[in-house]
XYZ file of C-alpha atoms in Angstrom:
445
model
C -1.609 -83.778 -13.976
C 0.774 -87.168 -15.957
C 1.368 -83.222 -18.106
C 2.911 -81.351 -14.912
C 4.991 -84.206 -13.492
C 6.585 -83.762 -16.819
C 6.543 -80.041 -15.984
C 8.163 -80.059 -13.146
C 10.004 -82.839 -14.493
C 11.818 -80.592 -16.589
C 12.174 -77.635 -14.596
C 14.226 -79.547 -12.761
C 16.387 -81.617 -15.401
C 17.103 -77.270 -16.893
C 17.297 -75.522 -13.508
C 19.401 -77.578 -11.354
C 18.324 -79.486 -7.771
C 18.350 -76.273 -5.763
C 15.162 -75.854 -6.860
C 13.129 -78.429 -4.943
C 9.314 -78.927 -6.222
C 7.102 -80.731 -4.836
C 3.144 -81.818 -6.722
C 0.861 -80.874 -3.389
C -3.074 -81.611 -4.148
C -4.540 -77.568 -4.072
C -7.869 -76.712 -4.167
C -7.721 -73.675 -6.112
C -9.754 -73.615 -9.686
C -8.068 -72.597 -12.772
C -4.890 -74.014 -13.534
C -2.553 -76.400 -10.799
C 1.034 -73.198 -10.523
C 4.480 -74.914 -10.746
C 6.319 -73.597 -7.964
C 9.362 -73.383 -9.782
C 7.617 -70.361 -11.859
C 6.529 -68.944 -8.055
C 10.456 -69.420 -7.599
C 10.789 -67.389 -10.634
C 8.503 -64.248 -9.352
C 9.434 -64.177 -6.219
C 13.194 -63.699 -6.722
C 15.021 -61.070 -6.624
C 14.964 -60.250 -10.237
C 10.662 -59.842 -10.468
C 10.138 -58.847 -7.214
C 12.052 -55.691 -7.012
C 11.574 -54.668 -10.665
C 10.302 -50.791 -10.833
C 7.800 -49.841 -14.239
C 9.758 -46.421 -13.263
C 13.545 -48.212 -14.166
C 15.123 -46.331 -16.615
C 14.818 -50.120 -20.713
C 18.186 -50.627 -19.943
C 18.436 -52.441 -16.566
C 15.016 -53.979 -17.967
C 16.421 -55.711 -20.750
C 15.937 -59.012 -18.477
C 12.074 -57.772 -18.366
C 11.684 -56.742 -21.536
C 13.063 -59.879 -23.541
C 10.653 -62.200 -22.006
C 8.131 -59.914 -22.471
C 8.825 -59.408 -26.460
C 9.365 -62.919 -26.347
C 6.508 -63.651 -24.494
C 4.809 -61.670 -27.556
C 6.306 -64.467 -30.585
C 4.818 -67.195 -29.060
C 1.700 -66.169 -28.463
C 2.147 -64.526 -32.044
C 2.419 -68.352 -32.972
C -1.303 -69.604 -30.431
C -3.498 -67.264 -32.145
C -1.571 -67.150 -35.526
C -1.738 -63.061 -35.029
C 1.096 -60.377 -36.305
C 1.390 -58.531 -33.180
C 0.019 -58.473 -29.770
C 0.488 -56.141 -27.386
C 1.609 -56.939 -23.007
C -0.145 -54.180 -21.627
C -3.639 -54.840 -20.572
C -4.324 -55.873 -17.205
C -6.857 -58.014 -16.900
C -9.183 -59.647 -19.591
C -11.771 -56.775 -19.260
C -9.232 -54.461 -20.133
C -7.736 -56.399 -23.091
C -11.524 -56.946 -24.153
C -11.923 -52.540 -23.650
C -9.187 -53.290 -26.106
C -10.154 -54.476 -29.253
C -13.911 -52.085 -29.032
C -10.901 -49.406 -29.006
C -9.296 -50.692 -32.391
C -11.905 -51.011 -33.266
C -13.310 -48.222 -32.714
C -9.905 -46.032 -34.391
C -9.970 -48.238 -37.402
C -13.011 -47.035 -38.192
C -11.720 -43.497 -37.949
C -9.248 -44.242 -39.422
C -11.454 -44.937 -42.343
C -13.601 -41.523 -41.944
C -16.694 -44.766 -41.651
C -18.538 -43.056 -39.132
C -21.264 -44.565 -39.461
C -20.239 -47.756 -37.354
C -22.140 -48.301 -34.236
C -22.919 -51.338 -33.434
C -21.423 -54.282 -31.892
C -22.858 -57.424 -32.439
C -22.172 -60.411 -29.718
C -23.884 -63.073 -28.344
C -26.051 -64.224 -25.612
C -23.470 -66.676 -23.996
C -20.123 -64.137 -24.836
C -18.607 -63.093 -22.267
C -20.568 -59.955 -20.836
C -18.114 -57.705 -20.760
C -17.902 -57.829 -24.955
C -20.766 -56.057 -24.840
C -20.134 -53.821 -21.297
C -16.762 -53.163 -23.570
C -19.302 -51.854 -26.153
C -21.329 -50.107 -24.441
C -18.539 -48.200 -22.875
C -17.381 -46.752 -26.494
C -20.591 -45.468 -26.938
C -22.246 -48.667 -29.570
C -25.099 -50.147 -29.647
C -25.723 -53.886 -28.934
C -27.498 -56.126 -30.941
C -26.749 -59.804 -28.842
C -27.092 -62.849 -31.198
C -30.188 -65.318 -29.143
C -28.740 -69.336 -29.775
C -30.277 -71.619 -32.219
C -32.946 -74.670 -31.424
C -29.588 -77.039 -30.639
C -27.914 -73.321 -28.581
C -25.340 -72.440 -31.409
C -25.217 -68.695 -31.804
C -28.239 -68.579 -34.221
C -27.078 -67.996 -37.584
C -29.561 -66.821 -39.064
C -29.804 -63.822 -37.003
C -26.515 -62.932 -37.135
C -27.249 -62.624 -41.016
C -30.184 -60.811 -39.952
C -28.784 -58.412 -38.364
C -25.467 -56.875 -40.070
C -25.440 -53.968 -41.540
C -23.034 -50.977 -42.519
C -23.867 -49.582 -39.338
C -21.814 -53.060 -38.056
C -18.904 -51.864 -36.494
C -17.294 -55.720 -35.602
C -17.846 -59.163 -34.012
C -17.227 -59.469 -30.112
C -17.013 -63.782 -29.168
C -16.312 -65.628 -27.561
C -15.655 -69.138 -28.577
C -16.301 -71.891 -27.084
C -18.881 -70.326 -25.363
C -19.251 -69.850 -21.459
C -21.434 -72.571 -21.012
C -18.610 -74.411 -23.233
C -19.929 -75.312 -26.908
C -17.858 -74.793 -29.844
C -19.479 -72.924 -33.035
C -18.006 -75.656 -35.475
C -19.454 -72.284 -38.630
C -17.525 -68.863 -36.840
C -16.173 -69.157 -40.633
C -19.283 -68.586 -41.495
C -20.285 -65.070 -38.548
C -16.514 -63.796 -38.932
C -17.092 -63.879 -43.683
C -20.300 -62.628 -43.180
C -19.248 -59.156 -40.428
C -16.422 -58.778 -43.280
C -18.702 -58.744 -45.911
C -20.470 -55.481 -44.071
C -17.423 -53.821 -43.288
C -16.696 -54.831 -39.564
C -13.971 -56.133 -37.399
C -13.864 -59.954 -35.423
C -12.197 -59.896 -32.129
C -11.866 -62.685 -31.182
C -12.633 -63.715 -27.103
C -10.287 -66.888 -25.588
C -9.656 -65.253 -22.227
C -10.293 -69.068 -21.036
C -7.988 -71.280 -24.004
C -7.591 -74.451 -22.109
C -10.157 -76.716 -24.794
C -8.136 -75.473 -28.209
C -4.491 -74.620 -27.652
C -2.577 -75.803 -30.002
C -6.313 -76.880 -31.763
C -8.061 -74.375 -33.499
C -6.544 -70.498 -33.989
C -7.827 -67.170 -33.536
C -5.887 -66.757 -37.791
C -7.862 -69.021 -39.584
C -11.142 -68.336 -37.919
C -10.623 -65.608 -39.848
C -9.982 -62.859 -37.396
C -9.064 -59.764 -36.980
C -7.745 -59.345 -33.004
C -7.756 -61.777 -30.062
C -7.172 -62.059 -26.371
C -5.896 -64.325 -24.361
C -6.182 -64.354 -20.615
C -2.307 -64.764 -18.752
C -4.066 -65.162 -15.282
C -6.600 -68.163 -16.823
C -5.113 -69.897 -19.739
C -1.088 -69.495 -19.171
C -1.302 -70.832 -15.809
C -1.479 -67.732 -13.149
C -3.735 -68.228 -10.753
C -7.061 -67.368 -11.716
C -9.729 -64.092 -10.336
C -10.148 -62.969 -7.323
C -6.674 -66.288 -6.831
C -4.352 -63.929 -8.230
C -2.979 -61.964 -10.468
C -4.871 -60.469 -13.654
C -2.603 -59.425 -16.714
C -4.433 -59.271 -20.446
C -2.566 -60.480 -24.277
C -3.765 -58.101 -27.017
C -3.432 -59.714 -30.427
C -4.536 -58.373 -34.093
C -3.393 -58.886 -38.091
C -0.617 -56.997 -39.902
C -3.626 -53.500 -41.020
C -4.613 -53.213 -36.840
C -0.417 -53.434 -35.454
C -0.431 -49.379 -35.800
C -3.683 -49.644 -33.623
C -1.694 -51.467 -30.587
C -1.464 -49.735 -26.882
C 1.434 -47.944 -26.620
C 4.560 -48.596 -25.456
C 5.258 -51.876 -27.757
C 8.551 -53.439 -26.897
C 11.119 -53.958 -30.235
C 13.504 -55.834 -30.630
C 16.989 -53.910 -32.019
C 19.592 -56.304 -32.614
C 20.571 -57.513 -29.280
C 18.338 -55.035 -26.758
C 15.109 -54.532 -26.034
C 13.130 -50.851 -26.180
C 10.105 -49.276 -25.264
C 8.367 -47.697 -28.625
C 5.424 -44.605 -27.631
C 6.048 -43.316 -31.209
C 2.666 -44.585 -33.086
C 0.432 -41.796 -34.538
C -2.227 -43.800 -35.219
C -2.284 -45.928 -31.071
C -5.220 -45.615 -29.177
C -2.652 -44.716 -26.332
C -2.638 -46.305 -22.972
C -4.931 -48.680 -21.501
C -3.270 -48.736 -17.508
C -0.483 -47.068 -16.546
C 2.655 -48.970 -17.249
C 2.465 -52.523 -19.110
C 1.448 -56.147 -18.141
C 1.304 -57.227 -14.164
C 4.605 -58.155 -15.296
C 4.821 -61.949 -13.262
C 2.198 -63.176 -14.243
C 3.836 -62.484 -17.779
C 6.797 -63.975 -16.196
C 4.087 -67.332 -15.015
C 2.782 -68.049 -19.014
C 5.831 -67.394 -20.714
C 7.892 -70.002 -18.335
C 4.522 -72.774 -18.115
C 4.475 -71.674 -22.536
C 9.132 -73.130 -22.813
C 8.203 -75.540 -20.165
C 5.770 -77.882 -22.255
C 5.948 -76.170 -25.912
C 3.881 -77.679 -28.710
C 2.343 -81.277 -28.142
C 2.753 -80.055 -24.167
C 0.362 -77.761 -24.908
C -1.391 -80.427 -26.997
C -1.889 -82.425 -24.150
C -3.189 -79.638 -22.035
C -5.983 -79.001 -24.043
C -6.829 -82.914 -24.894
C -6.330 -83.468 -21.041
C -8.234 -80.439 -20.261
C -12.149 -81.400 -22.487
C -12.070 -84.350 -21.515
C -12.070 -83.448 -17.756
C -14.626 -81.434 -18.062
C -16.252 -83.863 -19.886
C -16.770 -86.358 -17.771
C -18.322 -84.586 -14.977
C -20.196 -82.633 -17.607
C -21.632 -86.589 -17.681
C -21.239 -87.540 -13.378
C -23.229 -83.381 -12.601
C -26.085 -84.848 -15.176
C -26.494 -87.802 -12.781
C -27.005 -86.087 -9.578
C -30.090 -85.044 -8.603
C -31.119 -81.552 -9.662
C -28.603 -80.659 -11.972
C -28.296 -79.539 -15.423
C -26.715 -79.194 -18.115
C -29.048 -76.811 -20.377
C -29.077 -75.410 -23.972
C -26.850 -77.819 -26.475
C -28.041 -80.975 -24.892
C -26.603 -83.932 -24.951
C -24.329 -82.274 -26.577
C -20.156 -82.722 -25.109
C -17.992 -79.576 -24.010
C -15.345 -78.422 -24.247
C -13.326 -76.176 -21.399
C -16.122 -76.180 -18.932
C -20.598 -75.508 -18.494
C -21.941 -74.153 -17.200
C -24.823 -76.420 -15.143
C -28.242 -74.973 -13.068
C -29.482 -76.226 -10.246
C -32.712 -74.410 -11.264
C -34.527 -78.103 -10.445
C -33.223 -78.363 -7.172
C -33.514 -74.599 -6.148
C -37.698 -74.710 -7.391
C -38.077 -77.962 -5.240
C -35.865 -76.941 -1.903
C -35.719 -73.198 -1.711
C -32.156 -73.871 -2.117
C -29.897 -71.289 -3.867
C -26.285 -71.984 -6.171
C -25.117 -68.956 -3.203
C -26.617 -71.842 -0.593
C -24.907 -74.967 -2.218
C -21.961 -72.924 -2.711
C -21.169 -71.898 0.233
C -21.315 -74.863 1.399
C -18.270 -75.883 -0.800
C -17.355 -73.618 1.196
C -16.869 -75.915 4.577
C -15.794 -79.397 2.499
C -11.811 -76.660 2.115
C -13.106 -76.959 -2.294
C -12.599 -73.331 -3.855
C -16.362 -71.123 -4.947
C -17.331 -71.331 -8.386
C -18.447 -68.026 -10.669
C -20.582 -67.148 -12.571
C -20.995 -64.665 -13.496
C -24.403 -61.900 -14.149
C -26.853 -61.919 -15.719
C -28.137 -65.810 -14.752
C -29.038 -67.039 -18.451
C -28.916 -70.203 -16.547
C -31.070 -70.467 -13.733
C -29.048 -70.834 -10.502
C -25.615 -71.217 -12.274
C -22.937 -72.986 -11.421
C -19.783 -73.112 -13.411
C -17.034 -76.265 -13.009
C -13.774 -75.522 -15.411
C -11.848 -78.639 -13.886
C -8.545 -77.518 -17.759
C -6.038 -79.648 -17.435
C -5.209 -79.494 -13.717
C -6.740 -82.795 -11.572
C -6.429 -86.295 -11.646
C -9.676 -87.994 -11.705
C -9.096 -88.980 -8.191
C -9.355 -84.857 -7.702
C -12.769 -84.813 -9.819
C -14.098 -87.660 -8.607
C -13.703 -85.797 -4.570
C -15.213 -82.879 -6.096
C -18.489 -84.669 -7.407
C -18.226 -86.472 -4.476
C -19.259 -83.872 -2.430
C -20.861 -82.045 -5.263
C -23.588 -85.040 -4.263
C -23.365 -85.006 -0.489
C -24.753 -81.191 -0.675
C -27.551 -82.065 -3.204
C -28.431 -85.249 -0.500
C -28.015 -81.689 2.693
C -30.156 -79.898 0.555
C -33.494 -82.387 -0.290
C -33.403 -84.159 3.476
C -32.671 -80.517 5.744
C -32.810 -77.566 2.919
C -31.911 -75.185 6.645
C -28.317 -76.322 6.802
C -27.859 -75.321 3.150
C -29.616 -72.095 4.456
C -27.403 -71.356 7.280
C -24.402 -72.814 5.703
C -21.076 -72.285 5.842
C -20.402 -73.676 9.682
C -16.516 -74.708 10.258
C -15.232 -71.518 6.690
C -14.242 -68.286 6.973
C -16.450 -66.885 4.720
C -19.044 -65.658 5.218
C -22.429 -65.316 3.648
C -22.652 -61.879 2.004
C -25.836 -59.119 2.799
C -26.588 -58.006 -1.291
C -29.148 -55.845 -0.726
C -26.429 -53.467 0.626
C -25.236 -53.136 -2.541
C -27.465 -51.140 -3.578
C -27.521 -48.775 -0.573
C -24.236 -46.576 -1.105
C -24.926 -45.452 3.129
C -23.592 -49.032 3.308
C -20.356 -48.993 1.903
C -17.335 -48.222 3.696
C -14.002 -49.364 0.552
C -12.104 -48.053 3.126
C -10.423 -49.416 6.927
C -11.299 -45.124 7.152
C -14.346 -45.355 6.314
C -15.787 -48.567 7.724
C -15.143 -47.034 11.096
C -17.072 -43.266 10.380
C -19.959 -45.379 9.361
C -20.235 -48.111 12.044
């Protein structure tokens, strides 16, 4: 919160008193979204930009894209970036496409396997499947870390690349990551770093020093825009020098004091989406980085880690909750907790508890499938929240735990006071019950 107050003070000093800013207590997860940034994205210069405009009328927008790419190069150590991906998963698909294009350019057709890890984001495996690769999923060792010996057994002349999240989805940082990239490189593979969430490592570690060939960031997650259903997504894909020719088109190039979109890249993987990435998210990320600067980004990471480990110690004290894997280890930016014991004791599920949290006015947590951690709930406080706000959230979890053990039927009918409603998941498997448009809903109804 101190970082954010400093951010807003700088913004007022730089932009003048016309910007009437205050710090709200918002309940949305992920990043605090400074209101000054919303002034930017709601201005006509951003809100009325159209992708089919002549690039001569988009010089300001292109300059921001170009300069944001330069910032991301410094943050990651990569040599070039593309802001075309419209999401993190699209950026992962871009990484897999570049792996494929690189090996094809070398007439190396035997490489048909992508290696990932159990706690890396499922999109890393899914993108590989879409491109036709066989997926090898490395399990954890006895300490909850990716199993290095298992990696050694699975790397071969068929290895096209490694896609890995670090910190992984349960919040642990693989200290042997350079061993992983070295082993894959020696086998001729390409290493892609899933940095969708870099809240806990900004200015602390970089993809370059871990010897990665590629990385991506979620601009909407690490760099200020609301996350997921809270706001628009936008990805960013970075590569080292040897992979620059394969980046998606168009790319933004600076020519003296002018900026232009370049399409003439014969080895490019082409377009990931129709136009460049989501510009409001790009603008928010640009403003956020400019205001914080190098030391501010490091402070963001330090506070995010502090907040996360404070919650970790408190959640472990709540009846029915646990933090599986990497037992007694500190985590980085998030933890994938488990309500498994509470579920076995009371039959209350993590979905029941999430819906009850809506009654308390909190954003519903997300723990994506597959549920490797039983009855999971993921908390990722970032740097945005004060200790008072974290304590308020923890108190809600404690209260819900008590209710679960004493009157579980309350949880089974939650929410009682929120507009959020329960989803009947069985309908997902029955096309006759799907209605993806209002017209189709009325027809089927």
